[in-house]
XYZ file of C-alpha atoms in Angstrom:
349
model
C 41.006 11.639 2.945
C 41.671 13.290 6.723
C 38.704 14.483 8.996
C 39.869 17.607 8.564
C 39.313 17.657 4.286
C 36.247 15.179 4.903
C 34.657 17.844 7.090
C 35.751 20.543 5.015
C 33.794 19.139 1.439
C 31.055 18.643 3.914
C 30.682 22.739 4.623
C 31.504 23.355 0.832
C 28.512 21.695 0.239
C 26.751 23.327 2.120
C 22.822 23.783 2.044
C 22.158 23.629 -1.102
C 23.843 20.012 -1.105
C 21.856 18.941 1.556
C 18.687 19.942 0.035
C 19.417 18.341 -3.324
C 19.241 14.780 -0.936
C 16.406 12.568 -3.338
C 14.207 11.954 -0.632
C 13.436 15.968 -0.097
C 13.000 16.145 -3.842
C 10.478 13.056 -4.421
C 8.983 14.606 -1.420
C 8.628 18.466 -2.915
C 7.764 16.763 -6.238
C 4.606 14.879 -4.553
C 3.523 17.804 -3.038
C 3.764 20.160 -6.608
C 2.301 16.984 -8.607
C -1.023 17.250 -5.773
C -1.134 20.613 -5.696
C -1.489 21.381 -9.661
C -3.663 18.445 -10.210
C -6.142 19.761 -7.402
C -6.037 23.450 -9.260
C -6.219 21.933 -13.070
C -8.090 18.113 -12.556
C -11.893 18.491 -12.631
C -13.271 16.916 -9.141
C -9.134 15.672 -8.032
C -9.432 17.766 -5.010
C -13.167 16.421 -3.844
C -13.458 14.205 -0.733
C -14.893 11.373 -2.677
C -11.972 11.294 -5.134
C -9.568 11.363 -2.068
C -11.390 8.036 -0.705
C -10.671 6.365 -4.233
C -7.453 7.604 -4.458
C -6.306 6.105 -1.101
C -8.043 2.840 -2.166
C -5.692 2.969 -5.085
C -2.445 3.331 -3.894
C -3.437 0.941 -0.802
C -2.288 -2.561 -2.621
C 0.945 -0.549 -3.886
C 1.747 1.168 -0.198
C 1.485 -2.102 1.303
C 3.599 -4.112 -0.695
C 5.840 -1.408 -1.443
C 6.785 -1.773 2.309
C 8.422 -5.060 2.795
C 9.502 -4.599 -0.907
C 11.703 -1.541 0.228
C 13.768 -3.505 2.753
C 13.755 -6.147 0.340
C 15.636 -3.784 -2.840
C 17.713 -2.192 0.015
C 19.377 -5.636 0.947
C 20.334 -6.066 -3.000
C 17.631 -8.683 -3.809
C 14.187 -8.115 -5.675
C 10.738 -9.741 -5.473
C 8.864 -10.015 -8.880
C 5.796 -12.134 -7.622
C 4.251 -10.012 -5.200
C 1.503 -8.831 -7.444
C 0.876 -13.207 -8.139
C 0.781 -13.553 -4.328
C -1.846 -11.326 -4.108
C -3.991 -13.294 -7.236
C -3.507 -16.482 -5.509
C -3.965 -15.122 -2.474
C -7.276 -13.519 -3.733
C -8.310 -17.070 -5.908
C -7.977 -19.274 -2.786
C -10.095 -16.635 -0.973
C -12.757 -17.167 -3.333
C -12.201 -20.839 -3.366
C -12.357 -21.421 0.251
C -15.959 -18.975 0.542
C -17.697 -21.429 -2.285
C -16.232 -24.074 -0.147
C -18.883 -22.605 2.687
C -15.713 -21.822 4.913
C -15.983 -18.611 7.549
C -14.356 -15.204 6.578
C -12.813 -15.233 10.043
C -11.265 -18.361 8.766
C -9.905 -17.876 5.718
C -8.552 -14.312 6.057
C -6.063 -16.194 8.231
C -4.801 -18.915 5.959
C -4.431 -16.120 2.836
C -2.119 -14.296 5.837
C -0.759 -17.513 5.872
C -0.274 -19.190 2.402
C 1.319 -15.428 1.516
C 3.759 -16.056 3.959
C 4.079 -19.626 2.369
C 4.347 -18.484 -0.909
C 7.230 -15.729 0.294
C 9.223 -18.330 2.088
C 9.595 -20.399 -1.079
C 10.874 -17.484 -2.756
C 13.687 -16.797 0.436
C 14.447 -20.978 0.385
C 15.475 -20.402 -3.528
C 17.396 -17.258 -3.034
C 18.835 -17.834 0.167
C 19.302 -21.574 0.759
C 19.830 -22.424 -2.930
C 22.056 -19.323 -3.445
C 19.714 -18.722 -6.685
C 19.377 -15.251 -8.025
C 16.541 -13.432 -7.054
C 15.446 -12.058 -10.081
C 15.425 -15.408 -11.709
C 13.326 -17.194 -9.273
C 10.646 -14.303 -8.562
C 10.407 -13.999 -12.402
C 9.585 -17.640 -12.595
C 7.473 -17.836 -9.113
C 5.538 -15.038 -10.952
C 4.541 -16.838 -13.903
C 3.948 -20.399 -11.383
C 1.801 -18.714 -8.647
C -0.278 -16.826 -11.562
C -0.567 -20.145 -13.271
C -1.547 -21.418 -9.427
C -4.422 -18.987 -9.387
C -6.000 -19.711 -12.511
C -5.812 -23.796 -11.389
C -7.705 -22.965 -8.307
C -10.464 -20.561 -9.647
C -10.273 -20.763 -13.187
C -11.957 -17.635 -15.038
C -14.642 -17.196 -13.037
C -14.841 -14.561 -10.161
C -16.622 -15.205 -6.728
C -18.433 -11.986 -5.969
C -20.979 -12.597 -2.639
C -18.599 -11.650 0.572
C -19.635 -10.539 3.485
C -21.100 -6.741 3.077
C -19.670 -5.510 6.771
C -16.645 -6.162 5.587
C -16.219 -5.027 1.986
C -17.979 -2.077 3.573
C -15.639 -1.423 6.488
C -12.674 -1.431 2.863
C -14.500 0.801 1.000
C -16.104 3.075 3.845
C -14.450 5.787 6.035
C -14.157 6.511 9.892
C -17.570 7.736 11.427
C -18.200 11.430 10.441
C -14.918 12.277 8.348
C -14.251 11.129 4.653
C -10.977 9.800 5.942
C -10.918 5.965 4.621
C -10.830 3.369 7.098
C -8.055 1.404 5.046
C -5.642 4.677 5.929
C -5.283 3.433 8.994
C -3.929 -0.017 8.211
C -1.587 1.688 5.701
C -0.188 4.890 8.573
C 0.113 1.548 11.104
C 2.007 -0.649 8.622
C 3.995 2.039 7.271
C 4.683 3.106 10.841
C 5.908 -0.599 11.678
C 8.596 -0.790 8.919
C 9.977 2.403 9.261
C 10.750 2.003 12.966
C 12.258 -1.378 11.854
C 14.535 0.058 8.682
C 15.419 3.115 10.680
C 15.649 2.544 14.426
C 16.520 -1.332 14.797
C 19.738 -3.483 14.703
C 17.351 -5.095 12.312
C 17.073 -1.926 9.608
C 21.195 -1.784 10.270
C 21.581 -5.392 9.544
C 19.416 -4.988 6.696
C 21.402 -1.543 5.071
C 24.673 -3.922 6.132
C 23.342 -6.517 4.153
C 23.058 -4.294 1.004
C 26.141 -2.829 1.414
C 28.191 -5.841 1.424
C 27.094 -9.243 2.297
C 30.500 -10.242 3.780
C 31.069 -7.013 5.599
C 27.897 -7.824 6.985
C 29.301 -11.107 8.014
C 32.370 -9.941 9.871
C 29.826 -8.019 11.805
C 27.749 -10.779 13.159
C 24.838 -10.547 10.656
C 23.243 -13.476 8.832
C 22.381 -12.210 5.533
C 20.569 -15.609 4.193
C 18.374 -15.682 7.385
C 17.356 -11.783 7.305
C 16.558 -11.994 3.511
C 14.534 -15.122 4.207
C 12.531 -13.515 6.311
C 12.019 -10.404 4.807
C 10.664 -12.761 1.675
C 8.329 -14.084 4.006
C 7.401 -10.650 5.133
C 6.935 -9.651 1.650
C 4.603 -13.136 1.293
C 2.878 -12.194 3.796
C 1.616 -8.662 3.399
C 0.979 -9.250 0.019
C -1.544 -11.995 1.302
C -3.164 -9.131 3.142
C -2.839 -7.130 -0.160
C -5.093 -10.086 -2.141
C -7.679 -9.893 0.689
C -8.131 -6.570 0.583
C -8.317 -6.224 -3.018
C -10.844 -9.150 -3.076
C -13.153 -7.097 -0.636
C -12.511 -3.518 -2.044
C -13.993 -4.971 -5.472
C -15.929 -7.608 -3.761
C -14.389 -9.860 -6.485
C -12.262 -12.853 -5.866
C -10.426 -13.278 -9.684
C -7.222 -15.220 -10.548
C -6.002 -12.457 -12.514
C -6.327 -9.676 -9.778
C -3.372 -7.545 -9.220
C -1.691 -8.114 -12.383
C 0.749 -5.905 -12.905
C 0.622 -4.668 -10.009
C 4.408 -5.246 -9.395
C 5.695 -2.844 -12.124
C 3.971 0.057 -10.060
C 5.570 -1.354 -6.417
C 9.414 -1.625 -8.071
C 8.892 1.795 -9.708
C 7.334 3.807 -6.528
C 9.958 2.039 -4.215
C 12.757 3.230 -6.596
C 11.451 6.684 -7.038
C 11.408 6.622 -3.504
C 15.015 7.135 -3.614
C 15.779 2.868 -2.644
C 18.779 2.040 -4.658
C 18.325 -1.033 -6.985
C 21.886 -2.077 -6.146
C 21.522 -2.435 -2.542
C 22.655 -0.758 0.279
C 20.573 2.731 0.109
C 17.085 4.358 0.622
C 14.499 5.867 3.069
C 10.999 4.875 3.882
C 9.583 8.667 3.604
C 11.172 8.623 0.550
C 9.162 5.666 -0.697
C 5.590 6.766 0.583
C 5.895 9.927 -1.373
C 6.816 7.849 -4.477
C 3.702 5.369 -3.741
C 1.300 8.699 -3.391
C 2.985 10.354 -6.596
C 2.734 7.668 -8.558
C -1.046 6.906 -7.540
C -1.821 10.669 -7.785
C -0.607 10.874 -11.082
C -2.627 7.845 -12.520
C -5.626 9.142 -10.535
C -5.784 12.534 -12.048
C -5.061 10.809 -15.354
C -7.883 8.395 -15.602
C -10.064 11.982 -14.533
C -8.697 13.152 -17.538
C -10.085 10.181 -19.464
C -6.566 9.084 -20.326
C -6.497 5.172 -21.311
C -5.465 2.795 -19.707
C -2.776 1.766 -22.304
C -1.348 5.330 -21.406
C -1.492 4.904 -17.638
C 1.143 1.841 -18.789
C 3.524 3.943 -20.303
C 3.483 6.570 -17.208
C 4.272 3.394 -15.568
C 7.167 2.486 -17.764
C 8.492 5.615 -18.119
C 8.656 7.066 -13.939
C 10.447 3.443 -13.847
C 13.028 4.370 -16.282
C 13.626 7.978 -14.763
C 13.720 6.220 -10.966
C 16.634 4.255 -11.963
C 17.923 6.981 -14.449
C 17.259 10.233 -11.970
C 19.556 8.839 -8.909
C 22.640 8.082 -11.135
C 22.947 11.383 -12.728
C 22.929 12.659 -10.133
C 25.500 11.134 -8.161
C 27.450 11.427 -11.622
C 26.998 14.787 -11.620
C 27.394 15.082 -7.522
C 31.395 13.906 -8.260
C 32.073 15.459 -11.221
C 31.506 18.350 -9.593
C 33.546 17.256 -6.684
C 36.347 16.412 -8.881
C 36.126 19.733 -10.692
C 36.558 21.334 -7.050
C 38.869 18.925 -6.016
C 41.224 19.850 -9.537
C 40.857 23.967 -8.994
C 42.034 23.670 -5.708
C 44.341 20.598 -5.349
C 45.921 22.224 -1.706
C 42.067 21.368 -0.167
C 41.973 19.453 2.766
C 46.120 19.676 2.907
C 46.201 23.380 4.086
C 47.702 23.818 7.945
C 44.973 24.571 10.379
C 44.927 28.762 11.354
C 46.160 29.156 14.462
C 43.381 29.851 17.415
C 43.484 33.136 19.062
């Protein structure tokens, strides 16, 4: 198609077209979804209930971060929410072991970063699907977690600092965990959207050997975006372990389910190539919203699963109809008027 047509479909569309972009709807969603459960959910709109609801979407904004760059370069990672058990069970180990906090926050940073980096040497130097091997890292560092703490939960940390996760700045009711999630968040989405980095990695999901012929190493950036992932889900077990002041093996557990579905309701395309951080903070705060006012309304927890399940479905269901729709409507266009984009340019006065 000319510049001429290609900017011509561009002012048919118009508006409307560019308002109908996902990440302005997830967005406008969000803000409805808030807005009627404040007006119809007893105590949803109370300063207390914002403080718990931050503390619950804090484990899924987190790892929903490096997750997002992970979907966008065509790969997945299933084991985050076992990262963050094990992660959580060697805390707990290390602490009956009579080690220092300031010690072994570090090396749960650390084996998370471990732990990611044996998922990129599968994927990346093995050339093993990614689906595969998180699926089975999932099951091995969950299996890990029970080996190191067994049933039991370790439950005595240090009170200034599971009181500094569950407390707020001086004088406001604005949780001090917000700020670790507005920095992070901050972080990636200068990386995604204003690096050669976020280029490389949107390059990467487009086409791996396009992304070659333009000087990018895919198996080195998806590496270390495993790693990344690793790692911040590490941060995700500690913080867990000290918002419940509970070190278990079986923390986080199905925890993952809620990342993949906010990240793809965020608009992040599960084939690669496609999505938008903004996007993908709205989906993390509608998705905790909704399970927040929920559990107000007393609704189970078995129920909570299948609002889980079924925003999943419609994340990956939502984007395609649309884009079916999108050229169908194009093509409809494109039929009526078969001369568009062909027609001589009017002559300037």
């Amino acid at each position: 198609m000319s510049t001429d047509s290609s900017v011509a479909e561009e002012r048919s569309v118009g508006i409307p077209g560019r308002l109908a972009n996902w990440n302005v709807a997830i967005i406008a969603v969000t803000v409805v979804v808030l807005i009627v459960a404040a007006a119809t959910v007893q105590n949803f709109a109370t300063s207390q209930n914002f403080g718990f609801l931050v503390l619950d979407l804090l484990p899924i904004a987190l790892v929903a971060l490096p997750m997002t760059l992970v979907i966008v370069t065509g790969e997945i990672d299933l084991s985050v929410a076992s990262t963050l058990g094990l992660s959580s069970a060697v805390m707990g180990y290390l602490w009956n072991a009579n080690q220092p906090i300031e010690t072994i926050i570090p090396l749960c940073l650390l084996l998370g970063a471990l732990l990611g980096a044996v998922n990129g040497f599968f994927v990346t130097v093995l050339g093993l699907p990614s689906l595969a091997v998180t699926i089975g890292t999932l099951a091995l560092y969950r299996g890990l977690a029970f080996v190191v703490l067994g049933d039991g939960a370790v439950a005595d940390f240090p009170a200034v600092y599971t009181d500094w996760v569950t407390g707020t700045i001086a004088g406001t009711s604005i949780p001090n965990v917000l700020i670790i999630i507005v920095v992070l968040a901050a972080v990636f989405g200068v990386i995604l959207h204003a690096t050669p980095i976020g280029r490389a990695v949107f390059a990467v999901g487009a086409s791996d050997q396009a992304a070659r012929f333009a000087g990018v190493r895919p198996g080195r950036l998806k590496f270390w975006l495993y790693v990344v992932s690793g790692l911040v889900a590490g941060l995700a077990g500690v913080l867990w372990t000290l918002r419940y002041s509970s070190a278990r093996a079986d923390n986080g557990a199905g925890l993952e389910l809620a990342v993949v579905a906010a990240v793809l309701l965020g608009g992040v395309s599960i084939f690669g190539g496609k999505g938008a951080l903004p996007g993908v903070i709205a989906g993390v705060v509608l998705l905790a919203s909704l399970q927040n006012a929920l559990r107000l309304s007393d609704v189970s927890n078995e129920a909570l699963n299948v609002v889980t399940g079924v925003l999943l479905i419609v994340s990956v269901l939502a984007p395609n109809l649309a884009n079916a729709v999108r050229s169908s409507v194009q093509r409809r266009r494109h039929r009526s008027d078969p001369l568009q984009g062909h027609r001589p340019e009017r002559a300037q006065p």
